[in-house]
Coordinates of C-alpha atoms in Angstrom, one line a residue:
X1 CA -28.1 -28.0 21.5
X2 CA -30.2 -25.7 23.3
X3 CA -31.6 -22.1 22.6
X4 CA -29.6 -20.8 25.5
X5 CA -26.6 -22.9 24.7
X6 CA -26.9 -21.1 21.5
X7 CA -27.2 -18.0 22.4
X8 CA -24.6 -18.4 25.0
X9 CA -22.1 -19.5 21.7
X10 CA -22.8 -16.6 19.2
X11 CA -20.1 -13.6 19.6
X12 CA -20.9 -10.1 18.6
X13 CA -17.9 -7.7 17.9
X14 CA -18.8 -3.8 18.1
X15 CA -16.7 -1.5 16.7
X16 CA -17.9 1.8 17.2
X17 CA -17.4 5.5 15.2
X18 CA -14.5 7.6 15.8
X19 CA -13.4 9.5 12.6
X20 CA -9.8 9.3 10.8
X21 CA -8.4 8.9 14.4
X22 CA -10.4 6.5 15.9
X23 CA -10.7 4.3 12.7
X24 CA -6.7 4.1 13.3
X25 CA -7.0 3.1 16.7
X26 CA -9.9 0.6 16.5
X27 CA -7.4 -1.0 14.0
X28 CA -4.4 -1.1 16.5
X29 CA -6.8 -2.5 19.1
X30 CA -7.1 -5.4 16.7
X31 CA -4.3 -5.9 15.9
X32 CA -2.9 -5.9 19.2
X33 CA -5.3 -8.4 20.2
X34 CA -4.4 -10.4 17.7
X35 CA -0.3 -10.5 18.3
X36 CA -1.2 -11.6 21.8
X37 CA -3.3 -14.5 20.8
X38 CA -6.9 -13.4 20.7
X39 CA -8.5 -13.4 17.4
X40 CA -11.5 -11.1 17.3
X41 CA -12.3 -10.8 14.2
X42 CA -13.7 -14.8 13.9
X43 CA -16.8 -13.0 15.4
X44 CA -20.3 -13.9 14.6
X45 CA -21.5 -10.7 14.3
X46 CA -19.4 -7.6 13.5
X47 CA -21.7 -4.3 14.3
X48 CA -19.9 -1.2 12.6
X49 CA -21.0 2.3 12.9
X50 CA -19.4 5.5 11.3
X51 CA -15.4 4.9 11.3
X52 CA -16.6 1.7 12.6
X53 CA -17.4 0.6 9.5
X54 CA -14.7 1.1 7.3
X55 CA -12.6 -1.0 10.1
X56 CA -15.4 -3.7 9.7
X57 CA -15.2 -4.2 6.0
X58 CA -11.5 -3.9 6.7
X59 CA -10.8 -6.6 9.6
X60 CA -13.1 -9.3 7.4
X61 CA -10.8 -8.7 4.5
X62 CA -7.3 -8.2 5.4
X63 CA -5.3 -9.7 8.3
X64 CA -5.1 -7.3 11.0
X65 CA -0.9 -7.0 10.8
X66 CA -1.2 -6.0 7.6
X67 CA -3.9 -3.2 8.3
X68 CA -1.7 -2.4 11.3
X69 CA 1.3 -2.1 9.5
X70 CA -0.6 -0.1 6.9
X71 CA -1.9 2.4 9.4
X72 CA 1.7 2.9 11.1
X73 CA 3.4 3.2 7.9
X74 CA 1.1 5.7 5.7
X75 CA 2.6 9.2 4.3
X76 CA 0.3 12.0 5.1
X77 CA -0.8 13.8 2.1
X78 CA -0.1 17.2 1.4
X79 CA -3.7 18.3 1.0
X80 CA -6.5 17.5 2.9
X81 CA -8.6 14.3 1.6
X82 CA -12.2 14.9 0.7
X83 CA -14.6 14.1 3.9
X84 CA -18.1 14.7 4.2
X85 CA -18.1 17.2 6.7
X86 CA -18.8 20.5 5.8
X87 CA -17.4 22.9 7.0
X88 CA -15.1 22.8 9.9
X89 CA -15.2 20.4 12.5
X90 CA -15.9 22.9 15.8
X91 CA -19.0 24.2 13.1
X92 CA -20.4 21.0 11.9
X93 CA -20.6 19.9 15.6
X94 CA -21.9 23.2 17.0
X95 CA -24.9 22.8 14.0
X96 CA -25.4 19.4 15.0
X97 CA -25.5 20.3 18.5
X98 CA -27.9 22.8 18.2
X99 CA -30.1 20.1 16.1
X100 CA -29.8 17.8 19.4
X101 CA -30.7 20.6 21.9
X102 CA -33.5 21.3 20.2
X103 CA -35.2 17.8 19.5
X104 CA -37.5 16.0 22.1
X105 CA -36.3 12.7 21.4
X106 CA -34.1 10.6 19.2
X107 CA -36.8 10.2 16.6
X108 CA -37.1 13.8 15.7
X109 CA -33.4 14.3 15.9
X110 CA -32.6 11.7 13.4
X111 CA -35.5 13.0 11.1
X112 CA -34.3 16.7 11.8
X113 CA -30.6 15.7 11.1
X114 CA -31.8 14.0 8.1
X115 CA -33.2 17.2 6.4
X116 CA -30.5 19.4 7.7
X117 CA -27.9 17.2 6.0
X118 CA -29.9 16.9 2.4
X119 CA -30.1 20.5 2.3
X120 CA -26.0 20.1 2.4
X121 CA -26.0 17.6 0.0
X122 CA -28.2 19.5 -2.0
X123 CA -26.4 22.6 -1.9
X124 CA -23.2 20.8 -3.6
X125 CA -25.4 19.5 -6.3
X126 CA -25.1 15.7 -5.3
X127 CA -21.7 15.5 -6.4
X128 CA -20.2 14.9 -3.7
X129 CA -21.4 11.3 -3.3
X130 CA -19.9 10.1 -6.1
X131 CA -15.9 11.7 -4.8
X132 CA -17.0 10.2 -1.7
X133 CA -17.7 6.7 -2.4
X134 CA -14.3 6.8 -4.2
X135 CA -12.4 7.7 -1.1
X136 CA -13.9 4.8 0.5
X137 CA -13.3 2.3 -2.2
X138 CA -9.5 3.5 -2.0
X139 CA -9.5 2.6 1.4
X140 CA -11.3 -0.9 1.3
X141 CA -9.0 -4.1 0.9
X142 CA -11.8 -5.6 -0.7
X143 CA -15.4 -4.1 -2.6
X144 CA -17.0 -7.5 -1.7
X145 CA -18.9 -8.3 1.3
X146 CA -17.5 -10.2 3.6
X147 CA -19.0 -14.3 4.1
X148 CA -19.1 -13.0 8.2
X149 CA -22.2 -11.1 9.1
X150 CA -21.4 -7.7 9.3
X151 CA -23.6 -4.5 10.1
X152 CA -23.1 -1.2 8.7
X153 CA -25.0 1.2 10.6
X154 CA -26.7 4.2 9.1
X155 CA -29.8 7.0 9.2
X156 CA -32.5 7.2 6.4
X157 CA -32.3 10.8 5.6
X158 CA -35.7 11.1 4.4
X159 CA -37.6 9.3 7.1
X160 CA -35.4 9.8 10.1
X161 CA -35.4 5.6 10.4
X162 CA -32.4 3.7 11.4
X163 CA -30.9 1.4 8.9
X164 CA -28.3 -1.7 9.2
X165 CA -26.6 -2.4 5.9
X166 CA -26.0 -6.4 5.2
X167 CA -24.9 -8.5 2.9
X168 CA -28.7 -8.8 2.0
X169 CA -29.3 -5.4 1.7
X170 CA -29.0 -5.1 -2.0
X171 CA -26.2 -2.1 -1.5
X172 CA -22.7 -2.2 -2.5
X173 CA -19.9 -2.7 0.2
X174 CA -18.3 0.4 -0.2
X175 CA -22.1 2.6 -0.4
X176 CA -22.9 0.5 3.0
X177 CA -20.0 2.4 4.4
X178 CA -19.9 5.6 2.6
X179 CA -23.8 6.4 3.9
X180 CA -22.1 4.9 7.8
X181 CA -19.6 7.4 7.6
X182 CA -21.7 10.2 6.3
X183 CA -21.6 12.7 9.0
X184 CA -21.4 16.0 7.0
X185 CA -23.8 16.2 3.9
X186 CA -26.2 13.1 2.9
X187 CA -25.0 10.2 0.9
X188 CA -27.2 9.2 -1.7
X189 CA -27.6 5.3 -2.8
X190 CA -29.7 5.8 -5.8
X191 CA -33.0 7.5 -5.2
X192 CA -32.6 7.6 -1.1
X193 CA -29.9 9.6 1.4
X194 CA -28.6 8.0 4.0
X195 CA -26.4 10.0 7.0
X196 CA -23.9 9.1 9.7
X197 CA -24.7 5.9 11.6
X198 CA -24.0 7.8 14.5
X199 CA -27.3 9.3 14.7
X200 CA -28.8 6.0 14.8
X201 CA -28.6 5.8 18.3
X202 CA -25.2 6.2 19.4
X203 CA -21.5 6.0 17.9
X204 CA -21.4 2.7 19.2
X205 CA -24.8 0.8 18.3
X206 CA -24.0 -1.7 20.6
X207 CA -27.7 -2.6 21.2
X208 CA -27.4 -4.3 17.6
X209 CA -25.4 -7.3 19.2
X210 CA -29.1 -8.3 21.1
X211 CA -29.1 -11.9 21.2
X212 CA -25.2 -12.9 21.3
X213 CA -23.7 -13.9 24.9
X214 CA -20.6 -12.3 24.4
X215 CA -19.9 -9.2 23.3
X216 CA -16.9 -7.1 22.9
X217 CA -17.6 -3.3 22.5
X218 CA -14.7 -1.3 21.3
X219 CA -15.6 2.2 21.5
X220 CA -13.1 5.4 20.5
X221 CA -15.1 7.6 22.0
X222 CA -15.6 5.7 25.7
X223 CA -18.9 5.3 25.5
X224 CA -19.1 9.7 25.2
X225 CA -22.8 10.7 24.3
X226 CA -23.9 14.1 23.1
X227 CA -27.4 13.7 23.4
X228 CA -29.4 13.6 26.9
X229 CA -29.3 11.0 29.1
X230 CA -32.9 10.6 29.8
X231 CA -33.2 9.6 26.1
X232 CA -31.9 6.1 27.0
X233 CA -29.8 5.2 24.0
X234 CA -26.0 5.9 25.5
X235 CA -23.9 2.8 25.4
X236 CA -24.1 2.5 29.5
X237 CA -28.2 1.9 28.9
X238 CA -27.7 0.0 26.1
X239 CA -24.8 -2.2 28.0
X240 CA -27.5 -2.3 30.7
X241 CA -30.1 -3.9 28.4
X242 CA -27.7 -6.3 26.9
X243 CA -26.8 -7.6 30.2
X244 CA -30.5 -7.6 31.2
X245 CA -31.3 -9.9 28.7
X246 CA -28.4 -12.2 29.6
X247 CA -25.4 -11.2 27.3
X248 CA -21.9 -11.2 28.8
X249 CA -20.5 -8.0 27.6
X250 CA -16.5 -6.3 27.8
X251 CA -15.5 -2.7 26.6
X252 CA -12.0 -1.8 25.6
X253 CA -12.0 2.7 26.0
X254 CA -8.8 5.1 24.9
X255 CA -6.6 5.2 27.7
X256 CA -3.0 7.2 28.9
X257 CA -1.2 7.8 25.1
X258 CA -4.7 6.5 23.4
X259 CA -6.3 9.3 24.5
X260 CA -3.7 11.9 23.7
X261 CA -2.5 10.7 20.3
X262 CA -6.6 11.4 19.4
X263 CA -5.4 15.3 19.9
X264 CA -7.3 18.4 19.4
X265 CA -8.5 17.2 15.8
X266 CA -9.5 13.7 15.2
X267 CA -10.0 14.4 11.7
X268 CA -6.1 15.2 10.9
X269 CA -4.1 12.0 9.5
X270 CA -0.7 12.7 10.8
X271 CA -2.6 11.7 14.2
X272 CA -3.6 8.1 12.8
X273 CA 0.0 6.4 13.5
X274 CA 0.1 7.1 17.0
X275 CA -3.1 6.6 17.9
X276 CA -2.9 2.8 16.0
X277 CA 0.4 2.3 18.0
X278 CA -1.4 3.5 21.4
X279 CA -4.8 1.1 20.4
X280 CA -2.1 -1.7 20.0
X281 CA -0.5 -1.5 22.9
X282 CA -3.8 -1.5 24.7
X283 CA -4.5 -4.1 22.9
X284 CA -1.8 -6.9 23.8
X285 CA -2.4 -5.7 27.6
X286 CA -6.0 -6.5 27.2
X287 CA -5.9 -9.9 25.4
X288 CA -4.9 -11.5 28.8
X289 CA -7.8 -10.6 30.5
X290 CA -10.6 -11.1 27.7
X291 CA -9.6 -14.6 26.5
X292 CA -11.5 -16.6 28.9
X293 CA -14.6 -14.9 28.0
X294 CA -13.8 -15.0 24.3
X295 CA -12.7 -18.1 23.5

């Protein structure tokens, strides 16, 4: 078999961040996928960033019915789970906002987001990691990682430098996404802090899949950027890059109820059921279409 024959074979699954809401319908998409015939989850690479990640660790250890049905079927709680954003949503994005304004690149945004979210982490007295990491175990069908290759994307809070958690990283599962989803304070894994994988690049991180010739891109947020263009790392440049280099590559965005059931808060639970119903239905119209260059 030949390198391009082999690079032509290898399929790279991106599931990209999207909070409570867009974890739900990332799951739907998959599922719905899946009811219509089209397995994504046999793929060679899974690439998961913030929400992302929890579904990657999920999909690779649970069928996606039975997350589906999971999703659909939860109670919301009476009080608020514990997240890692502090604050309130409209502040935590108008600090991080003014973090991105003010940086000349994606370098010293990371390395500036980095110290602004220790000092948070800080301020709580590190205890926060440890409540956190136990929300995420809750919600992991499995604490082992999966025999797939998976990437959990993240942000070394002390250096500003991108990180991609692996089976081979030495971290636990459920640390690998706890540090992914960290978008609020830092999540410490022993002696380092890690923050939202998000700030990596994009919520997406699609760039990750380099070398596969297929790739699916699922993204809850449509490929939305909040930094500046001219930095280069949106998914549309990194799409661009991908397909310079020769991969194939499909997007599934939110569309018509997907977008709605996201609402004005993707943060609040009671909007997870809809959205998975809305990313399965999207999903079982999109299997048709995305099996040739799957399979």
């Amino acid at each position: 078999m030949t390198t391009s024959s082999l690079f032509n074979d290898r399929r790279a699954l991106v599931l990209g961040g999207g909070v409570s809401s867009g974890n739900a319908w990332l799951l739907g998409v998959v599922a719905g996928l899946a009811a219509a015939g089209l397995d994504v989850t046999t793929a060679d690479l899974i690439v998961g960033t913030s929400a992302g990640s929890t579904a990657a660790a999920m999909i690779t250890s649970a069928t996606p019915a039975e997350l589906y049905d999971a999703t659909i079927s939860a109670v919301v709680p009476a009080t608020p789970p514990v997240n890692r954003i502090s604050g309130a949503v409209s502040d935590q994005l108008s600090r991080t906002q003014r973090i991105i304004d003010s940086s000349d690149g994606i370098s010293e945004m990371r390395r500036r987001m980095g110290a602004a979210a220790i000092e948070l982490d800080n301020a709580e007295g590190g205890v926060g990691s440890a409540r956190w990491r136990g929300v995420v175990e809750r919600r992991l069908p499995s604490q082992e990682w999966p025999e797939q290759r998976i990437l959990l994307t993240a942000v070394d809070a002390h250096t500003g430098e991108p990180v991609a958690f692996d089976c081979d990283s030495g971290v636990d599962l459920a640390d690998a996404v706890a540090a992914s989803c960290a978008g609020g304070p830092a999540y410490r894994i022993g002696d380092r802090q890690y923050i939202d994988g998000g700030y990596r690049a994009n919520a997406d991180n699609a760039d990750l899949a380099a070398g596969c010739g297929r790739v699916l891109v699922l993204s809850p947020f449509g490929g939305a950027t909040r930094v500046p263009l001219n930095w280069h790392v949106d998914l549309a440049s990194q799409i661009d890059e991908l397909r310079r280099q020769g991969s194939r590559v499909e997007t599934i965005f939110p569309e018509g109820e997907g977008l709605k059931a996201f609402g004005g808060n993707a943060m609040d639970l009671s909007a997870r059921p809809p959205a998975a119903r809305a990313g399965y239905a999207q999903g079982q119209r999109a299997a048709q279409g995305l099996t040739d260059f799957w399979s």
